[in-house]
Short mmCIF file of C-alpha atoms in Angstrom, two decimals:
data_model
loop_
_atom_site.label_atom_id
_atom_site.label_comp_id
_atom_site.label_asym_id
_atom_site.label_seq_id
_atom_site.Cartn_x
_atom_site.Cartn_y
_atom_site.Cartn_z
CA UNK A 141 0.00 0.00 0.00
CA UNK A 142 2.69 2.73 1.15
CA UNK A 143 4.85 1.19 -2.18
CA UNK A 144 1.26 2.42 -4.26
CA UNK A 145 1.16 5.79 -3.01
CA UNK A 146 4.98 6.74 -3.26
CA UNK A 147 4.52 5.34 -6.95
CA UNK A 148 1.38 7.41 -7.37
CA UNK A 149 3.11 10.42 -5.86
CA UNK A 150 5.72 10.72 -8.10
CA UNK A 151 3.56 10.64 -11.34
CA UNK A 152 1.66 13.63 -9.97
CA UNK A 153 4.93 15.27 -8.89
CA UNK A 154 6.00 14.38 -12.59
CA UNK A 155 3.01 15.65 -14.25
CA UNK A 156 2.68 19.06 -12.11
CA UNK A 157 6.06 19.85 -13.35
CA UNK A 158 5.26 18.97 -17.20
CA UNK A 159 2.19 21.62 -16.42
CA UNK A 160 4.71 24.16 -14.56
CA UNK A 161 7.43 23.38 -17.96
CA UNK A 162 4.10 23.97 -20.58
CA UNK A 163 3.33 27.28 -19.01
CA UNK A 164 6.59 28.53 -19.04
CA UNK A 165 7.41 27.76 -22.88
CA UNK A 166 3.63 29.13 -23.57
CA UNK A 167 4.83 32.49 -21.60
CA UNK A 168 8.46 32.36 -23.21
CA UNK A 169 6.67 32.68 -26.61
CA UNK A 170 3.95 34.78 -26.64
CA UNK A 171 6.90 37.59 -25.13
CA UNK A 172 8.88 36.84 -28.44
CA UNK A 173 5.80 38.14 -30.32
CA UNK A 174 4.73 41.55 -30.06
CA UNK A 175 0.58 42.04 -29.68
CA UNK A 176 -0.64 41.75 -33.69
CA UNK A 177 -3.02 44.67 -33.28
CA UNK A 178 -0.70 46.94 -31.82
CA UNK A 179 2.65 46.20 -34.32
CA UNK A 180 0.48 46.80 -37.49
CA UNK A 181 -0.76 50.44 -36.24
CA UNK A 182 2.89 51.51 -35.23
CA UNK A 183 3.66 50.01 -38.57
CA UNK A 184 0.94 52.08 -40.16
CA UNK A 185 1.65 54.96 -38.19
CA UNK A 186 5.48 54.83 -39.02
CA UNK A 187 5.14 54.65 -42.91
CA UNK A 188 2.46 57.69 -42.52
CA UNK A 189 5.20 59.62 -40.94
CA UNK A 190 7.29 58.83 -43.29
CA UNK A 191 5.17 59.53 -46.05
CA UNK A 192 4.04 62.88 -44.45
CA UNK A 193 7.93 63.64 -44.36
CA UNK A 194 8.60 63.18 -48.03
CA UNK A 195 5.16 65.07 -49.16
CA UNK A 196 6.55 68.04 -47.11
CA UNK A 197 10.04 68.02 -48.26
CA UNK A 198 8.77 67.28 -51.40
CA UNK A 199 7.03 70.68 -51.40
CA UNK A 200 9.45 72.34 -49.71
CA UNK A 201 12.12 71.89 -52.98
CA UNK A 202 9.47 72.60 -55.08
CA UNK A 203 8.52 76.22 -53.46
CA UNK A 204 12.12 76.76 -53.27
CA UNK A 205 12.42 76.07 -57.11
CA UNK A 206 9.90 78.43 -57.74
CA UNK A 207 10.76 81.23 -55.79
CA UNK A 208 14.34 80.58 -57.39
CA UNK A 209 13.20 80.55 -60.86
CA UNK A 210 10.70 83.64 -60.50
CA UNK A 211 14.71 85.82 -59.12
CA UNK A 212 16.03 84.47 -62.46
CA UNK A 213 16.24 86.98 -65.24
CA UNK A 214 17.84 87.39 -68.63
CA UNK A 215 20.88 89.55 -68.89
CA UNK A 216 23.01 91.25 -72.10
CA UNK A 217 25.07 87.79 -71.73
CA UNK A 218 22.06 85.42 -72.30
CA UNK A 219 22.19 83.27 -75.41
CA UNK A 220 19.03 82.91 -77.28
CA UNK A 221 18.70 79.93 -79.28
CA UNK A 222 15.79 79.68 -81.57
CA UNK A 223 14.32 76.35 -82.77
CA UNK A 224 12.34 76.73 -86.67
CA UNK A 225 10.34 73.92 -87.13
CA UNK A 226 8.27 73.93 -90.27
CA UNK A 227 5.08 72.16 -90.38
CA UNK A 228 5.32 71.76 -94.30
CA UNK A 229 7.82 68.75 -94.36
CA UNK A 230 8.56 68.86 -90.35
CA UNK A 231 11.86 70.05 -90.98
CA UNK A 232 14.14 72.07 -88.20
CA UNK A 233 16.85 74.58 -88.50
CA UNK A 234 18.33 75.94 -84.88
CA UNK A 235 20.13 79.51 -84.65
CA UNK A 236 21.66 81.00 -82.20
CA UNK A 237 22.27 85.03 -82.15
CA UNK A 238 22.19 87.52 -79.51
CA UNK A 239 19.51 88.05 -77.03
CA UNK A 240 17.15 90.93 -78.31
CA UNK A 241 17.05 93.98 -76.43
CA UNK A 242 13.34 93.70 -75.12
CA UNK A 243 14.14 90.39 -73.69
CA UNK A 244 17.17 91.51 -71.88
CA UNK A 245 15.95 91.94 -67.91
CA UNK A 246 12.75 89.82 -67.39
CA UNK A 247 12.24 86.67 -65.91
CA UNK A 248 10.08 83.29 -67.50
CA UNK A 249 6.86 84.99 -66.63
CA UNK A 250 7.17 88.15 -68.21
CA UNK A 251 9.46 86.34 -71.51
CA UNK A 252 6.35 83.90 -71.84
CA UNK A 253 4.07 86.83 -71.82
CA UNK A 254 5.77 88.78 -74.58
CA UNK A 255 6.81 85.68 -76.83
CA UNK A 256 2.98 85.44 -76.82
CA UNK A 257 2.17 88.64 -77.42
CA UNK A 258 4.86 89.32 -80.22
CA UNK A 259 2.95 85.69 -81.62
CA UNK A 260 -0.34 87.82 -82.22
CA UNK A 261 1.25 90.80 -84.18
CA UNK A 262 4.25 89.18 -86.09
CA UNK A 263 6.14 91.09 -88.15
CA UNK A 264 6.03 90.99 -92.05
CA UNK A 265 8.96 89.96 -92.10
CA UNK A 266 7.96 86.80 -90.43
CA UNK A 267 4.68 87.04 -92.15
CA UNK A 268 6.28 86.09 -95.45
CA UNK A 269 7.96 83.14 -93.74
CA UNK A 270 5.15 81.85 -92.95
CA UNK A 271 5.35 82.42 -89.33
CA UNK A 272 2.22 80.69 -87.36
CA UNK A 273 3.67 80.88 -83.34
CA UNK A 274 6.57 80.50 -80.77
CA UNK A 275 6.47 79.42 -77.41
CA UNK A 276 9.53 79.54 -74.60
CA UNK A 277 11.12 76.11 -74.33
CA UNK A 278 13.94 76.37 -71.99
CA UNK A 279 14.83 78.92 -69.22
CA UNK A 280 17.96 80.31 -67.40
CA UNK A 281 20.15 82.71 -67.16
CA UNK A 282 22.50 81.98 -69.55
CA UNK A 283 19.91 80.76 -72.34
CA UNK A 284 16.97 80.55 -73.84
CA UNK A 285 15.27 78.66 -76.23
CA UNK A 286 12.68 79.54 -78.24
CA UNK A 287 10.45 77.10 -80.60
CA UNK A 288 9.16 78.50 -83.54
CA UNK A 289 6.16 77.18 -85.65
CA UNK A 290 6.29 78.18 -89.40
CA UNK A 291 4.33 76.99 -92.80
CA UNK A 292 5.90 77.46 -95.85
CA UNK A 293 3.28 75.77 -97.94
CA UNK A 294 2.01 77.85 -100.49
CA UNK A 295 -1.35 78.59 -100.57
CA UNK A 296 -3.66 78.35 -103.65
CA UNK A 297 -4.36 81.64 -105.20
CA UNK A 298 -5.88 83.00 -108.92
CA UNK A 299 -9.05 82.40 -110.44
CA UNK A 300 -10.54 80.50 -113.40
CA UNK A 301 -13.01 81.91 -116.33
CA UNK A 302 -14.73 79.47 -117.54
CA UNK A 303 -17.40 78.10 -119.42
CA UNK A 304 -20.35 76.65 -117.55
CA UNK A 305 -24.55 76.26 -118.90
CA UNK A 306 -23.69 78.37 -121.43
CA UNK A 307 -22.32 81.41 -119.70
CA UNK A 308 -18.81 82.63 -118.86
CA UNK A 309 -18.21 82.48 -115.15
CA UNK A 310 -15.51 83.11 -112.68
CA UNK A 311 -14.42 80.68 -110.44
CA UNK A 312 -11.58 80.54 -107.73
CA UNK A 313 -8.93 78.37 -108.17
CA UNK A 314 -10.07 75.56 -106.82
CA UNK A 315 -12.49 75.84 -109.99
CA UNK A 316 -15.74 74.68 -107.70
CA UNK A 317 -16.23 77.96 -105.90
CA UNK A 318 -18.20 80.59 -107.75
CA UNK A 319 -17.16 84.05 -108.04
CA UNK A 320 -19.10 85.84 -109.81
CA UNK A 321 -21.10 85.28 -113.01
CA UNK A 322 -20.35 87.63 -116.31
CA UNK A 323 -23.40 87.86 -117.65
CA UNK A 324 -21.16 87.05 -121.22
CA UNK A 325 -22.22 84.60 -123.70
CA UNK A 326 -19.23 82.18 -125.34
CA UNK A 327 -20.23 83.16 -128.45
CA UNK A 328 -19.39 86.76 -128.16
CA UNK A 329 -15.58 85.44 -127.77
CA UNK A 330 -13.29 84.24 -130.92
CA UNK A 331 -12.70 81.25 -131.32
CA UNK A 332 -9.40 80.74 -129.74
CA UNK A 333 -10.12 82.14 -126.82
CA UNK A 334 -13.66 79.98 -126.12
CA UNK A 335 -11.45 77.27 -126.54
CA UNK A 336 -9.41 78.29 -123.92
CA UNK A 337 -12.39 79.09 -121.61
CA UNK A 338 -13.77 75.34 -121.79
CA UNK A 339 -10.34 73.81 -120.60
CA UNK A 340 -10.75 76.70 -117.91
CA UNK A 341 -8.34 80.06 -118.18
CA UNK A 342 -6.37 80.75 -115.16
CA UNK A 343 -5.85 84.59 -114.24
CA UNK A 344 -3.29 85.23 -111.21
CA UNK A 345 -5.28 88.18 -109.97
CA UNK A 346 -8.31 90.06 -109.96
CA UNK A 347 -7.19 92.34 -111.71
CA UNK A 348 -6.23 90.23 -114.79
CA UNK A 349 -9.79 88.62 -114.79
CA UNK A 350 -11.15 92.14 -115.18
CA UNK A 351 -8.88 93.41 -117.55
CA UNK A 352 -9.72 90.13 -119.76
CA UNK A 353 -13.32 90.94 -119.16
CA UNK A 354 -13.66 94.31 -120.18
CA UNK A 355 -11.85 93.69 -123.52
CA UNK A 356 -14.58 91.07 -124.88
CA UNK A 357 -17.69 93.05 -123.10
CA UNK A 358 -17.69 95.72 -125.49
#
């Protein structure tokens, strides 16, 4: 009997301390892991920070860009480099020349607002070029660039006299569009002449057409 209860004795000593060992090792690792909840919102709340950090220095440079650019202005020593592109077969020509007076002084604000300015009252000069408009490209101190739009194709002028329902009628030289009617009859023309008014007649100017007019309307 006392042989029985030492033998029992020592399994429940044995089994308490595989309890008391269980605990412990349960304890041990739940310390090694911080609480889920709480590591995700300091997570969360770190990478705001950060972000918040970079949006702010992010702005920062940029104000300090633009306050820098806005004290920049054009000087006697600024190159001005002019880009001619020309919509007719997209070809470009760059030249570089000396910075015009009227540009000397002013900073990208007041340059844009000129360039654009100067775009609605070209010269005629850059009429006959075929000038069409320039914006500012680049911006500093030492240069500028300046991109020029031009069209050299040449546009369809002149008129055509010509024979149409039996009357001789002016058209433009796209030889659809009516200009005016004559009010002459073919027949009052020789013959050489009506001949050339069926193929059509071109005239380079008005003043041609009327000139040709009032010698066969007498």
């Amino acid at each position: 009997m006392e042989k029985r209860y030492k033998i029992g004795l020592f399994f429940i000593l044995i089994l308490i301390m595989a309890l008391v060992i269980t605990l412990m090792w349960k304890r041990h690792t739940m310390d090694g892991f911080p609480n889920e909840g709480e590591d995700i919102t300091q997570n969360d709340a770190s990478d705001n920070s950060d972000a918040n950090a970079e949006r702010e220095n992010r702005q920062l440079t940029e104000d300090s860009y633009e306050v820098q650019m806005m004290n920049v202005t054009t000087t006697c020593d600024t190159v001005c480099i002019y880009e001619d592109i020309d919509k007719k077969d997209g070809s470009v020509s760059m030249l570089e020349e000396k910075l015009p007076a009227k540009y000397i002084g002013l900073n990208r604000e007041e340059l844009e607002r000129i360039l654009a300015e100067d775009s609605l009252v070209p010269t005629l000069e850059e009429k006959e070029k075929g000038f069409k408009s320039q914006h500012l490209e680049l911006f500093s101190a030492d240069k500028i660039k300046v991109l020029r739009i031009y069209d050299t194709t040449k546009e369809l002028s002149g008129f055509y006299i010509m024979e149409v329902d039996g009357e001789i009628r002016v058209y433009e030289c796209d030889k659809t569009t009516l200009y005016f009617k004559t009010g002459l009859k073919p027949e009052s023309l020789p013959p050489d002449v009506r001949h050339q008014i069926q193929e059509g007649k071109f005239m380079d100017t008005e003043l041609q057409v009327y000139h040709f007019l009032e010698s066969y309307s007498s």
